[in-house]
Amino acid sequence: MEVKAKQKFTGKGTKTSQEKNRFYKNNDSGSSKTFPRKVVKEGGPKIASKNFQKSATKPGKKGVKQFKTKQQGDKIPKNKFQQANKFNKKRKFQPDGKSDESAAKKPKWDDFKKKKKELKQSRQLSDRTNYDIVVRAKQIWEILRRKDCDKEKRVKLMSDLQKLIQGKIKTIAFAHDSTRVIQCYIQFGNEEQRKQAFEELRDDLVELSKAKYSRNIVKKFLMYGGKPQIAEIIRSFKGHVRKMLRHAEASAIVEYAYNDKAILEQRNMLTEELYGNTFQLYKQITQLWTKY
């Protein structure tokens, strides 16, 4: 039998031996693969690096790259992120005329404050009904509230203040300055004076409790008033407890009245509104049954 020589299997994707050995060293020639270099045209400009150039090798320092020193007259190349005279502009000094104009536009604080004070005084003078009374009442109050004020002097000042604000307490009770005069009047006054002030404010106790400054008048009545006056104040809260507890100013007055001044019956009356309408309905039915 004839023996057939073995043939090497070559697939479809395999390359020929010539193609494989194209990029390998040729042992016969001893040369390595060479790539084509850029051809520089004669007489054309030579391309050099911008920042540095290769210098001649020095003894002991082979292949050291030295930076090119800038000489006078050399132009700095423009960068694409930094164009000339665009981002490196210096702020120009403004002359005195422009600075004076900018200063004239801004109002001076002293002048602004003075104008505001004059406007306030003109507004107060337009309402001449209570302005003179409040000014005189504050002068008395400044002496009255001092600790070194004598008892006899205080009695005299209180009588003068009573004549001044009698019948006008309701109109000046809501202002931030005149309300302090009324608080002092309730604190240092006698029973008659407190009663006279309470009678003027009886119908507006809920409104006074909701106001920012006048709520302290109601608190002074709870602190220095008699039992009938305290009972009248708590009774006036009936039907308004839920709204007053949700109010920022009035909630503190209801809390003080409930914790420090109310008796058991008055506390039950204040908390009944929080139980709902069904409780109120059954309470009315039970009251009708007890009558008959």
mmCIF file of C-alpha atoms in Angstrom:
data_model
loop_
_atom_site.group_PDB
_atom_site.id
_atom_site.type_symbol
_atom_site.label_atom_id
_atom_site.label_comp_id
_atom_site.label_asym_id
_atom_site.label_seq_id
_atom_site.Cartn_x
_atom_site.Cartn_y
_atom_site.Cartn_z
ATOM 1 C CA MET A 1 0.000 0.000 0.000
ATOM 2 C CA GLU A 2 1.119 3.454 -0.817
ATOM 3 C CA VAL A 3 1.418 5.802 2.160
ATOM 4 C CA LYS A 4 0.023 9.242 1.478
ATOM 5 C CA ALA A 5 1.916 12.257 2.800
ATOM 6 C CA LYS A 6 0.223 14.204 5.596
ATOM 7 C CA GLN A 7 -1.182 17.577 4.547
ATOM 8 C CA LYS A 8 -1.471 20.546 6.852
ATOM 9 C CA PHE A 9 -5.037 21.691 7.507
ATOM 10 C CA THR A 10 -5.664 25.272 6.618
ATOM 11 C CA GLY A 11 -8.978 26.891 7.479
ATOM 12 C CA LYS A 12 -10.805 29.555 5.558
ATOM 13 C CA GLY A 13 -9.754 32.360 7.889
ATOM 14 C CA THR A 14 -6.114 31.406 8.146
ATOM 15 C CA LYS A 15 -3.448 33.518 6.529
ATOM 16 C CA THR A 16 -0.677 32.284 4.275
ATOM 17 C CA SER A 17 2.811 31.944 5.589
ATOM 18 C CA GLN A 18 3.905 34.934 3.556
ATOM 19 C CA GLU A 19 1.276 37.181 5.142
ATOM 20 C CA LYS A 20 2.137 35.929 8.627
ATOM 21 C CA ASN A 21 5.815 36.615 8.255
ATOM 22 C CA ARG A 22 5.292 40.088 6.827
ATOM 23 C CA PHE A 23 5.818 41.892 10.160
ATOM 24 C CA TYR A 24 8.364 39.507 11.657
ATOM 25 C CA LYS A 25 12.141 39.837 11.476
ATOM 26 C CA ASN A 26 13.812 38.394 8.426
ATOM 27 C CA ASN A 27 16.759 36.442 9.751
ATOM 28 C CA ASP A 28 18.484 36.471 6.414
ATOM 29 C CA SER A 29 18.454 40.220 5.960
ATOM 30 C CA GLY A 30 18.800 41.076 9.693
ATOM 31 C CA SER A 31 16.604 44.175 9.266
ATOM 32 C CA SER A 32 13.532 44.997 11.355
ATOM 33 C CA LYS A 33 10.181 46.348 10.221
ATOM 34 C CA THR A 34 10.342 49.905 9.005
ATOM 35 C CA PHE A 35 7.432 52.326 8.933
ATOM 36 C CA PRO A 36 7.144 55.144 6.440
ATOM 37 C CA ARG A 37 8.294 58.521 7.701
ATOM 38 C CA LYS A 38 6.913 61.908 6.889
ATOM 39 C CA VAL A 39 8.737 63.475 4.016
ATOM 40 C CA VAL A 40 9.780 67.028 4.623
ATOM 41 C CA LYS A 41 9.803 69.193 1.550
ATOM 42 C CA GLU A 42 12.917 71.100 0.814
ATOM 43 C CA GLY A 43 12.679 74.776 1.483
ATOM 44 C CA GLY A 44 9.553 74.324 3.716
ATOM 45 C CA PRO A 45 9.227 75.591 7.287
ATOM 46 C CA LYS A 46 10.690 73.406 9.952
ATOM 47 C CA ILE A 47 8.193 72.359 12.676
ATOM 48 C CA ALA A 48 9.507 72.812 16.192
ATOM 49 C CA SER A 49 7.783 72.235 19.560
ATOM 50 C CA LYS A 50 6.191 75.262 21.175
ATOM 51 C CA ASN A 51 7.395 74.894 24.728
ATOM 52 C CA PHE A 52 10.803 73.276 24.433
ATOM 53 C CA GLN A 53 13.279 71.888 21.885
ATOM 54 C CA LYS A 54 15.842 69.152 21.976
ATOM 55 C CA SER A 55 19.311 70.449 22.678
ATOM 56 C CA ALA A 56 22.646 68.920 22.033
ATOM 57 C CA THR A 57 23.644 66.301 24.521
ATOM 58 C CA LYS A 58 25.980 67.410 27.241
ATOM 59 C CA PRO A 59 28.658 65.197 28.729
ATOM 60 C CA GLY A 60 27.220 63.174 31.575
ATOM 61 C CA LYS A 61 23.614 64.151 30.726
ATOM 62 C CA LYS A 62 22.584 62.251 27.683
ATOM 63 C CA GLY A 63 19.273 63.149 26.088
ATOM 64 C CA VAL A 64 18.357 65.885 28.585
ATOM 65 C CA LYS A 65 15.646 68.198 27.280
ATOM 66 C CA GLN A 66 16.217 71.840 28.031
ATOM 67 C CA PHE A 67 13.402 74.407 27.971
ATOM 68 C CA LYS A 68 13.798 77.211 25.554
ATOM 69 C CA THR A 69 14.402 80.515 27.275
ATOM 70 C CA LYS A 70 12.122 83.359 26.277
ATOM 71 C CA GLN A 71 13.887 86.258 24.684
ATOM 72 C CA GLN A 72 12.763 89.830 24.350
ATOM 73 C CA GLY A 73 10.527 90.387 21.381
ATOM 74 C CA ASP A 74 9.191 86.792 21.302
ATOM 75 C CA LYS A 75 5.403 86.695 21.045
ATOM 76 C CA ILE A 76 3.415 84.445 23.351
ATOM 77 C CA PRO A 77 1.261 82.087 21.275
ATOM 78 C CA LYS A 78 -2.472 82.373 21.752
ATOM 79 C CA ASN A 79 -4.223 79.544 23.512
ATOM 80 C CA LYS A 80 -7.676 78.469 22.395
ATOM 81 C CA PHE A 81 -8.988 78.812 25.973
ATOM 82 C CA GLN A 82 -7.314 82.160 26.546
ATOM 83 C CA GLN A 83 -7.646 84.665 23.774
ATOM 84 C CA ALA A 84 -5.805 87.923 23.787
ATOM 85 C CA ASN A 85 -7.456 90.902 25.580
ATOM 86 C CA LYS A 86 -10.600 88.958 26.432
ATOM 87 C CA PHE A 87 -10.211 87.254 29.790
ATOM 88 C CA ASN A 88 -7.134 89.063 31.073
ATOM 89 C CA LYS A 89 -8.600 92.542 31.062
ATOM 90 C CA LYS A 90 -7.807 94.677 34.094
ATOM 91 C CA ARG A 91 -10.513 96.721 35.756
ATOM 92 C CA LYS A 92 -10.261 100.313 34.767
ATOM 93 C CA PHE A 93 -10.180 102.956 37.478
ATOM 94 C CA GLN A 94 -13.318 105.050 37.427
ATOM 95 C CA PRO A 95 -12.862 108.789 37.650
ATOM 96 C CA ASP A 96 -14.286 110.803 40.546
ATOM 97 C CA GLY A 97 -17.337 111.920 38.551
ATOM 98 C CA LYS A 98 -18.749 108.402 38.130
ATOM 99 C CA SER A 99 -18.147 107.451 41.772
ATOM 100 C CA ASP A 100 -19.972 110.605 42.890
ATOM 101 C CA GLU A 101 -22.955 109.685 40.724
ATOM 102 C CA SER A 102 -23.168 106.170 42.220
ATOM 103 C CA ALA A 103 -22.889 107.597 45.755
ATOM 104 C CA ALA A 104 -25.634 110.120 45.007
ATOM 105 C CA LYS A 105 -28.017 107.337 43.981
ATOM 106 C CA LYS A 106 -27.714 105.566 47.363
ATOM 107 C CA PRO A 107 -29.764 107.349 50.061
ATOM 108 C CA LYS A 108 -28.018 108.243 53.283
ATOM 109 C CA TRP A 109 -29.307 106.364 56.325
ATOM 110 C CA ASP A 110 -29.611 109.475 58.548
ATOM 111 C CA ASP A 111 -31.704 111.311 55.958
ATOM 112 C CA PHE A 112 -33.900 108.275 55.407
ATOM 113 C CA LYS A 113 -34.479 107.861 59.154
ATOM 114 C CA LYS A 114 -35.286 111.552 59.549
ATOM 115 C CA LYS A 115 -37.856 111.476 56.731
ATOM 116 C CA LYS A 116 -39.477 108.374 58.210
ATOM 117 C CA LYS A 117 -39.762 110.070 61.610
ATOM 118 C CA GLU A 118 -41.307 113.175 60.075
ATOM 119 C CA LEU A 119 -43.811 111.040 58.175
ATOM 120 C CA LYS A 120 -44.797 109.249 61.374
ATOM 121 C CA GLN A 121 -45.272 112.524 63.241
ATOM 122 C CA SER A 122 -47.365 113.991 60.420
ATOM 123 C CA ARG A 123 -49.555 110.888 60.428
ATOM 124 C CA GLN A 124 -50.014 111.140 64.173
ATOM 125 C CA LEU A 125 -50.773 114.859 64.031
ATOM 126 C CA SER A 126 -53.462 114.254 61.401
ATOM 127 C CA ASP A 127 -55.356 112.219 63.999
ATOM 128 C CA ARG A 128 -55.449 114.890 66.701
ATOM 129 C CA THR A 129 -58.224 113.153 68.696
ATOM 130 C CA ASN A 130 -55.912 110.803 70.664
ATOM 131 C CA TYR A 131 -52.390 112.012 69.898
ATOM 132 C CA ASP A 132 -52.185 114.643 72.651
ATOM 133 C CA ILE A 133 -53.837 112.288 75.154
ATOM 134 C CA VAL A 134 -51.364 109.464 74.410
ATOM 135 C CA VAL A 135 -48.345 111.792 74.641
ATOM 136 C CA ARG A 136 -49.431 113.147 78.034
ATOM 137 C CA ALA A 137 -50.401 109.646 79.295
ATOM 138 C CA LYS A 138 -46.969 108.276 78.389
ATOM 139 C CA GLN A 139 -45.286 111.082 80.316
ATOM 140 C CA ILE A 140 -47.259 110.164 83.439
ATOM 141 C CA TRP A 141 -46.596 106.465 82.855
ATOM 142 C CA GLU A 142 -42.815 107.040 82.712
ATOM 143 C CA ILE A 143 -42.912 108.451 86.287
ATOM 144 C CA LEU A 144 -45.575 106.034 87.538
ATOM 145 C CA ARG A 145 -43.807 102.793 86.653
ATOM 146 C CA ARG A 146 -40.559 103.638 88.439
ATOM 147 C CA LYS A 147 -39.763 101.789 91.648
ATOM 148 C CA ASP A 148 -38.662 104.935 93.459
ATOM 149 C CA CYS A 149 -42.088 106.565 93.002
ATOM 150 C CA ASP A 150 -43.694 107.447 96.383
ATOM 151 C CA LYS A 151 -47.119 106.159 97.358
ATOM 152 C CA GLU A 152 -48.659 109.636 97.705
ATOM 153 C CA LYS A 153 -47.176 110.718 94.385
ATOM 154 C CA ARG A 154 -48.462 107.552 92.735
ATOM 155 C CA VAL A 155 -52.018 108.175 93.983
ATOM 156 C CA LYS A 156 -51.946 111.686 92.579
ATOM 157 C CA LEU A 157 -50.572 110.529 89.225
ATOM 158 C CA MET A 158 -53.210 107.782 89.003
ATOM 159 C CA SER A 159 -56.015 110.305 89.520
ATOM 160 C CA ASP A 160 -54.529 112.515 86.775
ATOM 161 C CA LEU A 161 -54.272 109.521 84.446
ATOM 162 C CA GLN A 162 -57.874 108.508 85.190
ATOM 163 C CA LYS A 163 -59.167 111.929 84.166
ATOM 164 C CA LEU A 164 -57.054 111.815 81.020
ATOM 165 C CA ILE A 165 -58.044 108.383 79.623
ATOM 166 C CA GLN A 166 -61.552 108.009 81.005
ATOM 167 C CA GLY A 167 -63.964 107.089 78.210
ATOM 168 C CA LYS A 168 -61.150 106.593 75.681
ATOM 169 C CA ILE A 169 -59.556 103.355 76.893
ATOM 170 C CA LYS A 170 -61.080 101.251 74.104
ATOM 171 C CA THR A 171 -59.703 103.488 71.334
ATOM 172 C CA ILE A 172 -56.117 103.441 72.646
ATOM 173 C CA ALA A 173 -56.025 99.827 73.870
ATOM 174 C CA PHE A 174 -54.690 98.247 70.637
ATOM 175 C CA ALA A 175 -51.611 100.486 70.079
ATOM 176 C CA HIS A 176 -48.195 99.219 71.162
ATOM 177 C CA ASP A 177 -47.330 102.262 73.321
ATOM 178 C CA SER A 178 -50.695 103.255 74.819
ATOM 179 C CA THR A 179 -51.517 99.650 75.806
ATOM 180 C CA ARG A 180 -48.619 99.770 78.293
ATOM 181 C CA VAL A 181 -50.181 102.813 79.920
ATOM 182 C CA ILE A 182 -53.458 100.910 80.446
ATOM 183 C CA GLN A 183 -51.603 97.899 81.874
ATOM 184 C CA CYS A 184 -49.897 100.153 84.397
ATOM 185 C CA TYR A 185 -53.258 101.777 85.168
ATOM 186 C CA ILE A 186 -54.803 98.357 85.964
ATOM 187 C CA GLN A 187 -51.795 97.246 88.021
ATOM 188 C CA PHE A 188 -51.475 100.295 90.297
ATOM 189 C CA GLY A 189 -55.111 101.420 90.308
ATOM 190 C CA ASN A 190 -57.637 100.878 93.091
ATOM 191 C CA GLU A 191 -60.905 98.897 92.859
ATOM 192 C CA GLU A 192 -62.880 101.818 91.466
ATOM 193 C CA GLN A 193 -60.368 102.567 88.746
ATOM 194 C CA ARG A 194 -60.107 98.897 87.696
ATOM 195 C CA LYS A 195 -63.879 98.575 87.617
ATOM 196 C CA GLN A 196 -64.233 101.693 85.483
ATOM 197 C CA ALA A 197 -61.619 100.380 82.994
ATOM 198 C CA PHE A 198 -63.243 96.917 82.921
ATOM 199 C CA GLU A 199 -66.670 98.334 82.129
ATOM 200 C CA GLU A 200 -65.293 100.062 79.055
ATOM 201 C CA LEU A 201 -63.626 96.882 77.752
ATOM 202 C CA ARG A 202 -66.246 94.295 78.776
ATOM 203 C CA ASP A 203 -67.722 93.778 75.291
ATOM 204 C CA ASP A 204 -64.367 93.409 73.531
ATOM 205 C CA LEU A 205 -62.487 90.928 75.717
ATOM 206 C CA VAL A 206 -62.220 88.253 72.981
ATOM 207 C CA GLU A 207 -60.909 90.779 70.428
ATOM 208 C CA LEU A 208 -58.420 92.146 72.960
ATOM 209 C CA SER A 209 -57.175 88.592 73.644
ATOM 210 C CA LYS A 210 -56.485 88.008 69.933
ATOM 211 C CA ALA A 211 -54.476 91.215 69.410
ATOM 212 C CA LYS A 212 -50.688 91.175 69.822
ATOM 213 C CA TYR A 213 -50.348 94.009 72.367
ATOM 214 C CA SER A 214 -53.793 94.345 73.909
ATOM 215 C CA ARG A 215 -53.899 90.705 75.070
ATOM 216 C CA ASN A 216 -51.705 91.794 78.005
ATOM 217 C CA ILE A 217 -54.568 94.024 79.232
ATOM 218 C CA VAL A 218 -56.780 90.924 79.640
ATOM 219 C CA LYS A 219 -53.927 89.161 81.428
ATOM 220 C CA LYS A 220 -53.535 92.107 83.839
ATOM 221 C CA PHE A 221 -57.250 91.907 84.651
ATOM 222 C CA LEU A 222 -56.836 88.180 85.399
ATOM 223 C CA MET A 223 -53.790 88.911 87.607
ATOM 224 C CA TYR A 224 -55.009 91.987 89.550
ATOM 225 C CA GLY A 225 -58.788 91.945 89.061
ATOM 226 C CA GLY A 226 -61.391 90.746 91.566
ATOM 227 C CA LYS A 227 -63.324 87.470 91.442
ATOM 228 C CA PRO A 228 -66.352 88.961 89.607
ATOM 229 C CA GLN A 229 -64.072 90.356 86.900
ATOM 230 C CA ILE A 230 -62.212 87.023 86.475
ATOM 231 C CA ALA A 231 -65.501 85.145 86.231
ATOM 232 C CA GLU A 232 -66.779 87.623 83.616
ATOM 233 C CA ILE A 233 -63.630 87.200 81.507
ATOM 234 C CA ILE A 234 -63.838 83.366 81.547
ATOM 235 C CA ARG A 235 -67.576 83.530 80.784
ATOM 236 C CA SER A 236 -66.853 85.732 77.744
ATOM 237 C CA PHE A 237 -64.658 82.957 76.310
ATOM 238 C CA LYS A 238 -67.638 80.608 76.033
ATOM 239 C CA GLY A 239 -68.312 79.663 72.408
ATOM 240 C CA HIS A 240 -64.884 80.903 71.289
ATOM 241 C CA VAL A 241 -62.578 78.429 73.057
ATOM 242 C CA ARG A 242 -61.731 76.273 70.018
ATOM 243 C CA LYS A 243 -60.887 79.286 67.827
ATOM 244 C CA MET A 244 -58.909 80.950 70.619
ATOM 245 C CA LEU A 245 -56.834 77.828 71.307
ATOM 246 C CA ARG A 246 -55.806 77.708 67.631
ATOM 247 C CA HIS A 247 -54.934 81.418 67.695
ATOM 248 C CA ALA A 248 -51.263 82.386 68.198
ATOM 249 C CA GLU A 249 -51.953 85.212 70.683
ATOM 250 C CA ALA A 250 -55.211 84.185 72.388
ATOM 251 C CA SER A 251 -54.082 80.630 73.232
ATOM 252 C CA ALA A 252 -51.705 81.946 75.928
ATOM 253 C CA ILE A 253 -54.558 83.887 77.626
ATOM 254 C CA VAL A 254 -56.875 80.840 77.683
ATOM 255 C CA GLU A 255 -54.058 78.699 79.063
ATOM 256 C CA TYR A 256 -53.298 81.187 81.851
ATOM 257 C CA ALA A 257 -56.976 81.530 82.766
ATOM 258 C CA TYR A 258 -57.485 77.745 82.854
ATOM 259 C CA ASN A 259 -54.320 76.833 84.791
ATOM 260 C CA ASP A 260 -54.012 79.698 87.293
ATOM 261 C CA LYS A 261 -57.402 81.415 87.789
ATOM 262 C CA ALA A 262 -60.342 79.152 86.888
ATOM 263 C CA ILE A 263 -62.153 77.018 89.455
ATOM 264 C CA LEU A 264 -63.497 73.505 88.701
ATOM 265 C CA GLU A 265 -66.840 74.679 87.304
ATOM 266 C CA GLN A 266 -65.129 77.230 85.031
ATOM 267 C CA ARG A 267 -62.631 74.630 83.816
ATOM 268 C CA ASN A 268 -65.446 72.236 82.898
ATOM 269 C CA MET A 269 -67.160 75.035 80.998
ATOM 270 C CA LEU A 270 -63.969 75.727 78.984
ATOM 271 C CA THR A 271 -63.326 72.047 78.138
ATOM 272 C CA GLU A 272 -66.936 71.229 77.157
ATOM 273 C CA GLU A 273 -66.475 72.838 73.745
ATOM 274 C CA LEU A 274 -63.690 70.391 72.914
ATOM 275 C CA TYR A 275 -65.973 67.318 73.242
ATOM 276 C CA GLY A 276 -67.971 68.006 70.052
ATOM 277 C CA ASN A 277 -71.578 68.811 69.117
ATOM 278 C CA THR A 278 -73.074 65.498 70.315
ATOM 279 C CA PHE A 279 -71.997 66.232 73.882
ATOM 280 C CA GLN A 280 -73.605 69.676 73.735
ATOM 281 C CA LEU A 281 -76.849 68.168 72.383
ATOM 282 C CA TYR A 282 -77.127 65.503 75.094
ATOM 283 C CA LYS A 283 -76.299 68.076 77.742
ATOM 284 C CA GLN A 284 -79.193 70.272 76.626
ATOM 285 C CA ILE A 285 -81.570 67.251 76.649
ATOM 286 C CA THR A 286 -80.541 66.276 80.177
ATOM 287 C CA GLN A 287 -81.067 69.844 81.374
ATOM 288 C CA LEU A 288 -84.606 69.812 79.935
ATOM 289 C CA TRP A 289 -85.364 66.486 81.623
ATOM 290 C CA THR A 290 -84.157 67.744 85.008
ATOM 291 C CA LYS A 291 -86.473 70.782 84.787
ATOM 292 C CA TYR A 292 -89.563 68.670 84.292
#
